[in-house]
mmCIF file with all atom_site columns, C-alpha atoms in Angstrom:
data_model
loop_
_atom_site.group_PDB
_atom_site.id
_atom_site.type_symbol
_atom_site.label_atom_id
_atom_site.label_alt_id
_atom_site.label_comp_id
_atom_site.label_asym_id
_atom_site.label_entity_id
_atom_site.label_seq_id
_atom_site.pdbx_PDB_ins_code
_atom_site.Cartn_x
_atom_site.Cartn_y
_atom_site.Cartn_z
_atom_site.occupancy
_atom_site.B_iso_or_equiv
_atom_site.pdbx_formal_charge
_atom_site.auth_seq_id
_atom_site.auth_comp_id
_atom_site.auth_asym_id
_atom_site.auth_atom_id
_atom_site.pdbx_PDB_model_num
ATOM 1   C CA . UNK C 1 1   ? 134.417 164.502 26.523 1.00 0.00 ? 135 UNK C CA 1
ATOM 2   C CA . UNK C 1 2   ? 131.411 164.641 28.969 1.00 0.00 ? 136 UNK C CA 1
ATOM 3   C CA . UNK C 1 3   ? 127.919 163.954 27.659 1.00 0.00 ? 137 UNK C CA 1
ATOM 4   C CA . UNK C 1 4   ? 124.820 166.795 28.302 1.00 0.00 ? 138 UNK C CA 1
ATOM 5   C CA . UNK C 1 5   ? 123.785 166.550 31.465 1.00 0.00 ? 139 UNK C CA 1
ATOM 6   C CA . UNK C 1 6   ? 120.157 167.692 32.567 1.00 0.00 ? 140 UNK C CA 1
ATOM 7   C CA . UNK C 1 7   ? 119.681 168.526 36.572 1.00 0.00 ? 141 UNK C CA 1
ATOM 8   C CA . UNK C 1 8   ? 117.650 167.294 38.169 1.00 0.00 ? 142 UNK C CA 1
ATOM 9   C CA . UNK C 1 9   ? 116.571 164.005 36.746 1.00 0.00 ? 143 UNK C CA 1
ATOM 10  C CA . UNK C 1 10  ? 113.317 163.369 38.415 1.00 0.00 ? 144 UNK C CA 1
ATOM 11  C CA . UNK C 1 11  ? 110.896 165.911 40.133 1.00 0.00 ? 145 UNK C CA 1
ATOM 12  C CA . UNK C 1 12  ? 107.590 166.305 41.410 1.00 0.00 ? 146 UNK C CA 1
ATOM 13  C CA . UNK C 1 13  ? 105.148 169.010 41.236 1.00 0.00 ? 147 UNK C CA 1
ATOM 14  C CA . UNK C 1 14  ? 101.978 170.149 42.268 1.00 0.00 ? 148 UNK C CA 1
ATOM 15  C CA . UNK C 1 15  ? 99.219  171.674 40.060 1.00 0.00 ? 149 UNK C CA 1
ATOM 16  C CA . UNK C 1 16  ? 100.143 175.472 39.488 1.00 0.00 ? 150 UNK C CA 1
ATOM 17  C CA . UNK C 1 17  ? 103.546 175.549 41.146 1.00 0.00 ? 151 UNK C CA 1
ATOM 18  C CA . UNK C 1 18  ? 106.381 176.371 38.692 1.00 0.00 ? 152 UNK C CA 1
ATOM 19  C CA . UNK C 1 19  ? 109.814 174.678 37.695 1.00 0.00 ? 153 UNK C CA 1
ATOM 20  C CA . UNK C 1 20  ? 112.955 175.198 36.389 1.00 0.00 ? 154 UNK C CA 1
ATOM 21  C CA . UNK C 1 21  ? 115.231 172.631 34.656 1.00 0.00 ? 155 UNK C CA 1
ATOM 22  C CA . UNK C 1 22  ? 118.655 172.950 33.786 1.00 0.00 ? 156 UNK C CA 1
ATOM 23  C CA . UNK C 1 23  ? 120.555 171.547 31.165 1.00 0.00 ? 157 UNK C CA 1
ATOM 24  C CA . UNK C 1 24  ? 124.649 171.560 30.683 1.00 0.00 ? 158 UNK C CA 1
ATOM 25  C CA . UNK C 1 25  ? 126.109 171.073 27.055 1.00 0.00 ? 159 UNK C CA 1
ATOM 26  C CA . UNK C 1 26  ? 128.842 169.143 25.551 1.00 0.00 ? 160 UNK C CA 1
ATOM 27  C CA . UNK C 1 27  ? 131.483 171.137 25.627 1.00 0.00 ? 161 UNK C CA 1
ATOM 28  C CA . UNK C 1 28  ? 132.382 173.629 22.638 1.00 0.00 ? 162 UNK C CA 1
ATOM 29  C CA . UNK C 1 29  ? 128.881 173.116 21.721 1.00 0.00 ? 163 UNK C CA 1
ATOM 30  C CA . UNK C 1 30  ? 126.858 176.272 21.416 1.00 0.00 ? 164 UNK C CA 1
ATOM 31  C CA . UNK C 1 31  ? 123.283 175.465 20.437 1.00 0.00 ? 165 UNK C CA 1
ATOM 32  C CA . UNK C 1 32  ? 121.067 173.381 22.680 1.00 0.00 ? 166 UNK C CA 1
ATOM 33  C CA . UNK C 1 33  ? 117.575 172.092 21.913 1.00 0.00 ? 167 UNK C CA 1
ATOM 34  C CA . UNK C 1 34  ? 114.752 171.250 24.383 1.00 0.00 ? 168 UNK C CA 1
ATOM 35  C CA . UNK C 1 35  ? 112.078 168.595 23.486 1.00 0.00 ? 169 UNK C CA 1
ATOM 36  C CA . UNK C 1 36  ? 108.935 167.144 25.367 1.00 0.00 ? 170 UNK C CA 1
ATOM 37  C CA . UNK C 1 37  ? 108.287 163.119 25.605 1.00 0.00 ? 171 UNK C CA 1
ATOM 38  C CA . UNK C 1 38  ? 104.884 162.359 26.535 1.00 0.00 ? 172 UNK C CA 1
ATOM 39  C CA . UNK C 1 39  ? 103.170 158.780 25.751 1.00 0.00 ? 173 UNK C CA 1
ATOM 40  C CA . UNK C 1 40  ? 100.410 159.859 24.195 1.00 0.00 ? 174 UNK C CA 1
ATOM 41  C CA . UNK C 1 41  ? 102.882 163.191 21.605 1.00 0.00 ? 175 UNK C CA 1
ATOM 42  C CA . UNK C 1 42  ? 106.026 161.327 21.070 1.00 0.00 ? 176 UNK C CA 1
ATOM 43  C CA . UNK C 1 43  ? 108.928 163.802 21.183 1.00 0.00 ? 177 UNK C CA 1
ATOM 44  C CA . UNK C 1 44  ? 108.237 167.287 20.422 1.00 0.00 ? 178 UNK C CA 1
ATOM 45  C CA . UNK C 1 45  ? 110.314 170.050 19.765 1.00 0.00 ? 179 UNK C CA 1
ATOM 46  C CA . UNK C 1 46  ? 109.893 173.033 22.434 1.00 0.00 ? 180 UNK C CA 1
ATOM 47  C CA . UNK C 1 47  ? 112.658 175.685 21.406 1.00 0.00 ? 181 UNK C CA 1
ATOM 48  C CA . UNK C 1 48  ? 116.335 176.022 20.605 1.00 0.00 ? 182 UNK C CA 1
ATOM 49  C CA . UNK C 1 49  ? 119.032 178.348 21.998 1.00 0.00 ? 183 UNK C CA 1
ATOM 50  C CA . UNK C 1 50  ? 122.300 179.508 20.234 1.00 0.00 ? 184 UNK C CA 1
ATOM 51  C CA . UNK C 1 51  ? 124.856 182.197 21.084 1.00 0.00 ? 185 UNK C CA 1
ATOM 52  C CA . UNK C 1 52  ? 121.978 183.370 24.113 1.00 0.00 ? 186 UNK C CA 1
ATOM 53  C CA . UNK C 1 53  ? 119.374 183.585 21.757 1.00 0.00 ? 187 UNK C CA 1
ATOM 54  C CA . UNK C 1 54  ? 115.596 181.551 21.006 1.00 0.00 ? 188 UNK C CA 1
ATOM 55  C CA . UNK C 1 55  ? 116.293 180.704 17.492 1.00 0.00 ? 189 UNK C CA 1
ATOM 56  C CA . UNK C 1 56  ? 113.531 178.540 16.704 1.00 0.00 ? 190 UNK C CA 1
ATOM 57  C CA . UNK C 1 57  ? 110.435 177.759 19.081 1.00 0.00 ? 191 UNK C CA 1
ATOM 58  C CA . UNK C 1 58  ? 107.676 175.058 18.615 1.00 0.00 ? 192 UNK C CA 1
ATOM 59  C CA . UNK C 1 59  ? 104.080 174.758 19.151 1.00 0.00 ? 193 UNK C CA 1
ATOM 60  C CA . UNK C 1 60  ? 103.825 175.476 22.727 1.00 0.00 ? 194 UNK C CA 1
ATOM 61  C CA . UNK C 1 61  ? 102.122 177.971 25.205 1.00 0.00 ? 195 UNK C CA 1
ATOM 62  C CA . UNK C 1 62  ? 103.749 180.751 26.834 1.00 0.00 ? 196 UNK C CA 1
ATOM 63  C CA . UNK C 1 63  ? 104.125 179.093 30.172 1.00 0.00 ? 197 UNK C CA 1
ATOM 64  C CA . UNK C 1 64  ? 107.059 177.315 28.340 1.00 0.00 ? 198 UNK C CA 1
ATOM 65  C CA . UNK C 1 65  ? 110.208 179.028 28.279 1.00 0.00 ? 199 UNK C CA 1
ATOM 66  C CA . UNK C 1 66  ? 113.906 179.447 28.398 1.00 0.00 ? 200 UNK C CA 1
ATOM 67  C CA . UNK C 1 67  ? 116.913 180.902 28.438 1.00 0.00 ? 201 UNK C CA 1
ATOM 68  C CA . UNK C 1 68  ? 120.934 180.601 27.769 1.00 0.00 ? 202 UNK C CA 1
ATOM 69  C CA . UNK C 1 69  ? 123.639 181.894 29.362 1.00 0.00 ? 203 UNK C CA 1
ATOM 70  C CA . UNK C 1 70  ? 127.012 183.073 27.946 1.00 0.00 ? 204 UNK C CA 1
ATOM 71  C CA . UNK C 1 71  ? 128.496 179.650 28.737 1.00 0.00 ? 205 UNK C CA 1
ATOM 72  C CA . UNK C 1 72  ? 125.760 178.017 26.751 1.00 0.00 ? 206 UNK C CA 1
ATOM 73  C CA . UNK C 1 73  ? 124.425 176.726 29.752 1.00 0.00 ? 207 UNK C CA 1
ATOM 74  C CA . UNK C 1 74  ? 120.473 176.575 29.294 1.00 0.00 ? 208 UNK C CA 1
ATOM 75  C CA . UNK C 1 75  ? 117.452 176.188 31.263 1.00 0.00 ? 209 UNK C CA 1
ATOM 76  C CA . UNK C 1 76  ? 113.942 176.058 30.633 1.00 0.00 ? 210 UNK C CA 1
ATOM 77  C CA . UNK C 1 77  ? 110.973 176.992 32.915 1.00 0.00 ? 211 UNK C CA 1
ATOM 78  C CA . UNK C 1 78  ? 107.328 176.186 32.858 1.00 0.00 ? 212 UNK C CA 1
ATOM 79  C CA . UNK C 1 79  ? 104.561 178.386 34.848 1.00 0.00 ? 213 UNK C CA 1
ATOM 80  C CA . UNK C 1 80  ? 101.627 177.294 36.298 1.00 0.00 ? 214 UNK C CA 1
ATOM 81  C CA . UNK C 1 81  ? 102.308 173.749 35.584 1.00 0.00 ? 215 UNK C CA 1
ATOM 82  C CA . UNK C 1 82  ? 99.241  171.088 34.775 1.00 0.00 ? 216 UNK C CA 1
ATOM 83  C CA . UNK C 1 83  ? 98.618  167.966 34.699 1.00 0.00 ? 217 UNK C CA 1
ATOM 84  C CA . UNK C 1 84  ? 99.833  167.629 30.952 1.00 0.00 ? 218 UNK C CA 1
ATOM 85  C CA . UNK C 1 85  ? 103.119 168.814 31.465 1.00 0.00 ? 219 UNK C CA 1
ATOM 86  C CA . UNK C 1 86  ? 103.845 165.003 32.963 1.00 0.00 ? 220 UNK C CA 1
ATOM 87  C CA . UNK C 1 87  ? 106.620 164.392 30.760 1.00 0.00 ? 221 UNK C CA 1
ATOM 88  C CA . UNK C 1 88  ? 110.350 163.316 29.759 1.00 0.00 ? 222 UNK C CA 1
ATOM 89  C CA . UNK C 1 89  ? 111.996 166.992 29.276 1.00 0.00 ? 223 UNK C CA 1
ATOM 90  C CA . UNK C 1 90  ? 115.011 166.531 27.329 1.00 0.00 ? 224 UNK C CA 1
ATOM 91  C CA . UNK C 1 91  ? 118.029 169.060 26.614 1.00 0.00 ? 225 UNK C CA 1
ATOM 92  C CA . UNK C 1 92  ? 120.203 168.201 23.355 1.00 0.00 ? 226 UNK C CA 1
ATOM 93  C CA . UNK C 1 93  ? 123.272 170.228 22.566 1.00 0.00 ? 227 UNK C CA 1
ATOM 94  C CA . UNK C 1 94  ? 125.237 170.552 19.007 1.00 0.00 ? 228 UNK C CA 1
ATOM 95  C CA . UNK C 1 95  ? 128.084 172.200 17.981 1.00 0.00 ? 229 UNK C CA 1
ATOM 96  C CA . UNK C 1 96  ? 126.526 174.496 15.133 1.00 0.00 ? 230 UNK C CA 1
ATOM 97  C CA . UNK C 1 97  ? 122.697 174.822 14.306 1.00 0.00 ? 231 UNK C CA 1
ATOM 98  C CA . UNK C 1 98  ? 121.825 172.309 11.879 1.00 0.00 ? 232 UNK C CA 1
ATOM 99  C CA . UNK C 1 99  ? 124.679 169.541 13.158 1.00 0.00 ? 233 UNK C CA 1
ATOM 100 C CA . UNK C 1 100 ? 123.704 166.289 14.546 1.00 0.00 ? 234 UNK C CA 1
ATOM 101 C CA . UNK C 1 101 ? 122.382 166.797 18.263 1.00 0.00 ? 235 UNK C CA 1
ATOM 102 C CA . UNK C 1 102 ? 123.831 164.960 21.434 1.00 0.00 ? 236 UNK C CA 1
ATOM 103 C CA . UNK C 1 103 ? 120.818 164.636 23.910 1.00 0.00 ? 237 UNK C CA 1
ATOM 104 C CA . UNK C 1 104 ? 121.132 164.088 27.389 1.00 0.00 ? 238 UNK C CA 1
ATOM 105 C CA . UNK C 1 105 ? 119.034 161.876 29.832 1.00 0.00 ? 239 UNK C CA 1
ATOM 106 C CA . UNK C 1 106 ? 116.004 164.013 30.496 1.00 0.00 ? 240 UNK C CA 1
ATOM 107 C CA . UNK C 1 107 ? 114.495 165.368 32.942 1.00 0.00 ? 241 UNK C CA 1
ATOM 108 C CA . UNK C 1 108 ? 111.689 163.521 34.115 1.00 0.00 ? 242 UNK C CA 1
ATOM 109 C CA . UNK C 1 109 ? 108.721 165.789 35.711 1.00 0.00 ? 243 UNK C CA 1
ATOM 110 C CA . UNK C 1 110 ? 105.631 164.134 37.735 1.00 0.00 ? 244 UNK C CA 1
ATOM 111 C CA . UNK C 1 111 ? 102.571 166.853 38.178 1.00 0.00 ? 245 UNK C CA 1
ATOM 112 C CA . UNK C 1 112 ? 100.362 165.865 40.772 1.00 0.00 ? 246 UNK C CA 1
ATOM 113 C CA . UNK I 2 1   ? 110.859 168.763 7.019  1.00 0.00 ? 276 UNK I CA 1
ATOM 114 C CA . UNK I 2 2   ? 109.853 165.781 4.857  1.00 0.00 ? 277 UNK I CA 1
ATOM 115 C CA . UNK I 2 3   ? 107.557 163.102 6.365  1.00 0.00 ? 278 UNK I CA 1
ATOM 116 C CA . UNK I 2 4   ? 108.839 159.667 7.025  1.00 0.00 ? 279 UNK I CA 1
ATOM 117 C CA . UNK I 2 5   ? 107.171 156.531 7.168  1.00 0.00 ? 280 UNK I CA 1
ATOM 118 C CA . UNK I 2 6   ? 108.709 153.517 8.989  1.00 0.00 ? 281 UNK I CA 1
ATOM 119 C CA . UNK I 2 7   ? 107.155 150.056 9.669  1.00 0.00 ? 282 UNK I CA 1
ATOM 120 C CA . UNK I 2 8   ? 106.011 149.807 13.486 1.00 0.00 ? 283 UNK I CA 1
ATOM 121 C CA . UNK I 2 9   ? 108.325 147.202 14.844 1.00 0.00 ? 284 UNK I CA 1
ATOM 122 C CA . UNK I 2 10  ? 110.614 144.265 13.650 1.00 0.00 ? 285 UNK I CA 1
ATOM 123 C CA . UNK I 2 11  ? 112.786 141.432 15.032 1.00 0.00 ? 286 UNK I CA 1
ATOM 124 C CA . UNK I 2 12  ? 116.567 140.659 15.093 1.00 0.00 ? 287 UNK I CA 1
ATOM 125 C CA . UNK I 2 13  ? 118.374 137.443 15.814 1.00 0.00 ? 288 UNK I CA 1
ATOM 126 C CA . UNK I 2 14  ? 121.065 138.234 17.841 1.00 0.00 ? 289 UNK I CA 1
ATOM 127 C CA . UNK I 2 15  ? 124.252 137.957 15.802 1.00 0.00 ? 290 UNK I CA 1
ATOM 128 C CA . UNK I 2 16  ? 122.159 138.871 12.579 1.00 0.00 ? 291 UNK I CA 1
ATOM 129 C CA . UNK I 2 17  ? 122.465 141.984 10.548 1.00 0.00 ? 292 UNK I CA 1
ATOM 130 C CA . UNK I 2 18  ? 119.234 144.433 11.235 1.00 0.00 ? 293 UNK I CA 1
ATOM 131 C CA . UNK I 2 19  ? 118.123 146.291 8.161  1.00 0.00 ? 294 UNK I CA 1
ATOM 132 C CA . UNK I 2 20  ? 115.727 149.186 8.912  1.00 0.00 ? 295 UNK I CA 1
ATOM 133 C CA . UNK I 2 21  ? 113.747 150.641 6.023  1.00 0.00 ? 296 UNK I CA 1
ATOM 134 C CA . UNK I 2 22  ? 112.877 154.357 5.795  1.00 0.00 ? 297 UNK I CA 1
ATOM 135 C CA . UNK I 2 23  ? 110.445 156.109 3.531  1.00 0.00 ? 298 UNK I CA 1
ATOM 136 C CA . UNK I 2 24  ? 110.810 159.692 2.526  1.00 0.00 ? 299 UNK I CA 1
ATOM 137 C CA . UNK I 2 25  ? 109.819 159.929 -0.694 1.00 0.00 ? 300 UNK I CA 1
ATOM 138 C CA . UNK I 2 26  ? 109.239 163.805 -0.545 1.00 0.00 ? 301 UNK I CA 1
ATOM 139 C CA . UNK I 2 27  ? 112.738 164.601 0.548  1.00 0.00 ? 302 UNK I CA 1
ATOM 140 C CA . UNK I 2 28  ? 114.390 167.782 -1.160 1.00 0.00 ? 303 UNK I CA 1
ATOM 141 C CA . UNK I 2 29  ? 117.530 168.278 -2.636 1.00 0.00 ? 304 UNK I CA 1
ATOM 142 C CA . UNK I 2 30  ? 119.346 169.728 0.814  1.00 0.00 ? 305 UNK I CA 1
ATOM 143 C CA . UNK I 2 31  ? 117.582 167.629 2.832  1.00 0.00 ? 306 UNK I CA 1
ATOM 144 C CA . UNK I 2 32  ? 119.882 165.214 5.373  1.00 0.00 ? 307 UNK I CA 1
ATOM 145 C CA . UNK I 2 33  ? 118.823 161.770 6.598  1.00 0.00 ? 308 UNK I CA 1
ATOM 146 C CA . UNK I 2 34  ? 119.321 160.944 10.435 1.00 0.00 ? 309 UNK I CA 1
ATOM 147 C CA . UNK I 2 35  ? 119.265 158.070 12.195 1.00 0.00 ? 310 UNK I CA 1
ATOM 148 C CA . UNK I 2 36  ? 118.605 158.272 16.072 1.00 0.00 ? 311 UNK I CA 1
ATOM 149 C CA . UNK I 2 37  ? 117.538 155.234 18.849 1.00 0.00 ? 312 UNK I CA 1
ATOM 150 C CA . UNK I 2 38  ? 116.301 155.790 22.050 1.00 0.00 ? 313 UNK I CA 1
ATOM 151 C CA . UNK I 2 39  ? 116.647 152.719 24.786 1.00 0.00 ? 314 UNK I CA 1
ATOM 152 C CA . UNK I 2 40  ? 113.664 152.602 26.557 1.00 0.00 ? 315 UNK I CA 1
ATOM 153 C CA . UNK I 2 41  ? 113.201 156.085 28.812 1.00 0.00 ? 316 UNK I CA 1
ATOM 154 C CA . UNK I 2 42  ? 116.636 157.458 27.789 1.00 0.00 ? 317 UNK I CA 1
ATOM 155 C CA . UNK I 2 43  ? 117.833 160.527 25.672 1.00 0.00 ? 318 UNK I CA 1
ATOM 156 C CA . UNK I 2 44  ? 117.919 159.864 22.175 1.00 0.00 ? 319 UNK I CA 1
ATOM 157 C CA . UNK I 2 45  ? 120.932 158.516 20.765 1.00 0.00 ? 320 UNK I CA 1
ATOM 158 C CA . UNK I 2 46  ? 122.606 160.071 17.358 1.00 0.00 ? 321 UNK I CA 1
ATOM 159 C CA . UNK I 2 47  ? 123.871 157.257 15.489 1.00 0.00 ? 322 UNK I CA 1
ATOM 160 C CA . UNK I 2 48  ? 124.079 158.204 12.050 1.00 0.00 ? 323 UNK I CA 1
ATOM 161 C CA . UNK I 2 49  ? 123.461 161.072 9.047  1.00 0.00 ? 324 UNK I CA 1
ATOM 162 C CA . UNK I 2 50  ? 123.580 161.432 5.334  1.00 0.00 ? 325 UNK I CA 1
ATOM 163 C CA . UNK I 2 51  ? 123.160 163.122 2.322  1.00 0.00 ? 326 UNK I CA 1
ATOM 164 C CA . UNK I 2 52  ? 123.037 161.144 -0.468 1.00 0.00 ? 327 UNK I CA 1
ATOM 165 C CA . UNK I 2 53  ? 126.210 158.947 -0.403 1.00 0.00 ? 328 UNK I CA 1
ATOM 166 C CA . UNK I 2 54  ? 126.440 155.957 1.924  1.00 0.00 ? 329 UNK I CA 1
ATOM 167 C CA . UNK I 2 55  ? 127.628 156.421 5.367  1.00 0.00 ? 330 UNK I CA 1
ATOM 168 C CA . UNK I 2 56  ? 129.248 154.365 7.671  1.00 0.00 ? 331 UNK I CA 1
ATOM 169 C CA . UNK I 2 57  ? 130.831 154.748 11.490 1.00 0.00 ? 332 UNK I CA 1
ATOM 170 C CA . UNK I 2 58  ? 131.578 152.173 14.441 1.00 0.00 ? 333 UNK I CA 1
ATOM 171 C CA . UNK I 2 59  ? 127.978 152.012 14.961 1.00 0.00 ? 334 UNK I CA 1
ATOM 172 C CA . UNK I 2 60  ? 126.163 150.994 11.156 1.00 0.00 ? 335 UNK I CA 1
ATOM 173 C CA . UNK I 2 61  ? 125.632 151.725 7.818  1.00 0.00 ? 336 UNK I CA 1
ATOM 174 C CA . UNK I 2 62  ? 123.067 154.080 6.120  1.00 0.00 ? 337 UNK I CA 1
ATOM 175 C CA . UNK I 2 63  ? 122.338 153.718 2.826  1.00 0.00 ? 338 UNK I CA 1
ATOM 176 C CA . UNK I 2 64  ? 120.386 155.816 0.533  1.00 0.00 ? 339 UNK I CA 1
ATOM 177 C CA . UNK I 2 65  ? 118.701 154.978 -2.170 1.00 0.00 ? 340 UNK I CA 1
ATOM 178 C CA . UNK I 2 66  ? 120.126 156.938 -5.564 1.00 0.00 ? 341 UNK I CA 1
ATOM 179 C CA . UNK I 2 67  ? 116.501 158.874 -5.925 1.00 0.00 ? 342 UNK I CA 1
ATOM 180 C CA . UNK I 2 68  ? 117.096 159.351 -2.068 1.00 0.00 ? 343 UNK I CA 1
ATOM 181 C CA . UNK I 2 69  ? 113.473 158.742 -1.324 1.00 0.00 ? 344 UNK I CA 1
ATOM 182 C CA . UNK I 2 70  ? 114.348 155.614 0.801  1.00 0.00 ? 345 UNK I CA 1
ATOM 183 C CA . UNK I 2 71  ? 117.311 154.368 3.116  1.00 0.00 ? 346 UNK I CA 1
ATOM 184 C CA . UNK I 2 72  ? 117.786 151.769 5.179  1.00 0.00 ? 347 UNK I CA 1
ATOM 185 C CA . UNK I 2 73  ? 119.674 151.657 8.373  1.00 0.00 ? 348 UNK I CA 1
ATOM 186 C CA . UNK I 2 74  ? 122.153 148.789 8.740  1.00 0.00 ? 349 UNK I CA 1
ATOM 187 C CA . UNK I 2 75  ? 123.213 147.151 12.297 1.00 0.00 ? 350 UNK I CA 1
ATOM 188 C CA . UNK I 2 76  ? 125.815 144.699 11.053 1.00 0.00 ? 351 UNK I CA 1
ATOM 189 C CA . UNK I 2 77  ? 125.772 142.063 14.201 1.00 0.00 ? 352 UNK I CA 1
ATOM 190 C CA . UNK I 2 78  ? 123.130 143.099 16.120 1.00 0.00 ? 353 UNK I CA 1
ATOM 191 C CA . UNK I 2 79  ? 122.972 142.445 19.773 1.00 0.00 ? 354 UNK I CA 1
ATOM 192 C CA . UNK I 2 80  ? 120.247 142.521 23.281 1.00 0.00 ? 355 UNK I CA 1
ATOM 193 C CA . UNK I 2 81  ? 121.545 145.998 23.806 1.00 0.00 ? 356 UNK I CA 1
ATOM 194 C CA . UNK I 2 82  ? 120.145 147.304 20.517 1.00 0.00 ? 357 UNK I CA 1
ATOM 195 C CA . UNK I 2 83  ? 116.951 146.648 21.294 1.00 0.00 ? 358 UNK I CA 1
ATOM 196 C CA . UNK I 2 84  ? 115.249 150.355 21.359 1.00 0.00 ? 359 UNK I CA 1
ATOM 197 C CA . UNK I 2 85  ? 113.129 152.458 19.515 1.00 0.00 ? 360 UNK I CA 1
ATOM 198 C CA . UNK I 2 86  ? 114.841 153.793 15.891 1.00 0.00 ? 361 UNK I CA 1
ATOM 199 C CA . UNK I 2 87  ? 113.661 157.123 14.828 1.00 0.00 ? 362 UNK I CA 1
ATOM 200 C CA . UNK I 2 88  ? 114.566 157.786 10.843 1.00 0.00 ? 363 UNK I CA 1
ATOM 201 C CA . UNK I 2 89  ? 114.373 161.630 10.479 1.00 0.00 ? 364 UNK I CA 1
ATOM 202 C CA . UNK I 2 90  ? 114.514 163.658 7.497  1.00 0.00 ? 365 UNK I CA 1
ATOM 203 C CA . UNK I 2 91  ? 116.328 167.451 8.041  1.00 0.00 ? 366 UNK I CA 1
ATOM 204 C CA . UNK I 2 92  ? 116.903 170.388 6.411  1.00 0.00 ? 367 UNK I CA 1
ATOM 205 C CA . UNK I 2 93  ? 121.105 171.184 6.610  1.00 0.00 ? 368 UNK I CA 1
ATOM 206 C CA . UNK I 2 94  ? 120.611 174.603 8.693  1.00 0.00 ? 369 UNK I CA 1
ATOM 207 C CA . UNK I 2 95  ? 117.337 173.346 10.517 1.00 0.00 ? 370 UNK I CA 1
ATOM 208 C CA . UNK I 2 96  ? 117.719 173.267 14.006 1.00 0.00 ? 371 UNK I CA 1
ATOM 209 C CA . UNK I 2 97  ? 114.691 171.068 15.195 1.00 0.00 ? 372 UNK I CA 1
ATOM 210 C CA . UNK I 2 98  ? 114.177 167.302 15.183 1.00 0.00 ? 373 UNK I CA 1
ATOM 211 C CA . UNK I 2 99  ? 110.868 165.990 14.264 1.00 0.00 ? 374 UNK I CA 1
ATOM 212 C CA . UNK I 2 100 ? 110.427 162.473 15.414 1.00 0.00 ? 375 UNK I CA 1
ATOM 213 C CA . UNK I 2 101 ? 107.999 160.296 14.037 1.00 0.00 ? 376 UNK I CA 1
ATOM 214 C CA . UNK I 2 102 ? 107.146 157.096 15.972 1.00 0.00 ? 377 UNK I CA 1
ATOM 215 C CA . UNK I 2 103 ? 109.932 155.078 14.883 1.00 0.00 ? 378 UNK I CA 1
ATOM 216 C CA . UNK I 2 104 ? 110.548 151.024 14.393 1.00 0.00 ? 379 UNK I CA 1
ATOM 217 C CA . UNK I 2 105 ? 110.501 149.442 17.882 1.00 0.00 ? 380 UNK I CA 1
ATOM 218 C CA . UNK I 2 106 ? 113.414 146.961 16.830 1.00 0.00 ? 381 UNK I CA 1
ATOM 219 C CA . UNK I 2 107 ? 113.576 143.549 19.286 1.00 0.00 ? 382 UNK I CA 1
ATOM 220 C CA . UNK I 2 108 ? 116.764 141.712 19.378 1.00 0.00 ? 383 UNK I CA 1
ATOM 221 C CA . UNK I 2 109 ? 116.080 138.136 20.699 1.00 0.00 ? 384 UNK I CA 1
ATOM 222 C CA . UNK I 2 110 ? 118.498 135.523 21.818 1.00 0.00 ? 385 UNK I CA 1
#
């Protein structure tokens, strides 16, 4: 079976510009997770889609945000990006809420 | 989710057994243990869960203590490619989220 895979793997923004990231699950699997890596945060938890819907969402500002679509394809979007958003973005999917997640190999985003 | 408290980093001989300890001495009742590495600037890997019987799969061994408020994460022959970051995380059954702590950094030398 084919792992999650996150599109595109690196990327570089400017200040204020915008991106989108997109993530495919394993398939069958209908809830996928998004987390931030930074140095300085560790891994934090942004929000998690199932069956189209945010179930749960972390302690993050508005610019972050995401959607899923009926195939439980996901992606996530941040506005007006800053300097802070420098990160690792990854995308983890799972077959049912609360089962183990499968992440995939992130998403990382330069802001310059 | 209950806190966890790991020690920093440790060292493995290749060929040895690695035993990672795991505190989570507030854990409730339907609270799961996981067990999840990340090689350095890769996804995080799953390797193993529990409740409160020991586990094990093709990758290790996990077991709990019978007051569950410590494990320990078992890497039977350890080799250079498990050298990563191990992140013990304590999870409510229906919980979607993962909170990571900082982990063990575990080094497997030659």
């Amino acid at each position: 079976k084919a792992g999650v895979t996150q599109t595109p793997r690196y990327l570089i923004k400017t200040r204020g510009q915008q991106v989108t990231l997109s993530c495919s699950p394993i398939s069958g699997h209908r809830s996928v997770s998004w987390y931030q890596q930074t140095p300085g945060q560790g891994l934090q938890f942004l929000f998690e889609y199932f069956s189209e819907t945010q179930r749960n969402k972390g302690n993050f500002p508005g610019r972050f945000s995401g959607r899923q679509f009926s195939n439980s394809r996901s992606e996530m979007n941040v506005s007006t990006l800053e300097l802070g958003d420098s990160a690792l973005y990854l995308c983890a999917s799972s077959s049912l809420r609360g089962a183990e997640q499968y992440f995939g190999p992130g998403t990382r985003l330069t802001v310059t | 989710d209950a806190k966890t408290t790991q020690p920093p980093s440790m060292d493995c001989a290749e060929g040895r057994a690695a035993n990672l300890p795991c505190n989570h001495s507030t854990i409730s009742g339907n609270e799961y243990v996981y067990w999840y590495r990340q090689i350095h600037s890769q996804g995080p890997q799953y390797i193993i869960h529990g409740l409160k019987n020991n586990e094990t799969n093709e990758m290790a061994s996990l077991i709990i203590t019978e007051d569950r408020k410590s494990s320990t994460l078992i890497l039977p022959h350890a080799t250079l490619r498990d050298t990563a970051v191990y992140y013990c995380i304590v999870r409510d059954g229906t919980a979607s989220k993962l909170t990571f702590g900082t982990g063990t950094r575990l080094q497997v030398t030659l």
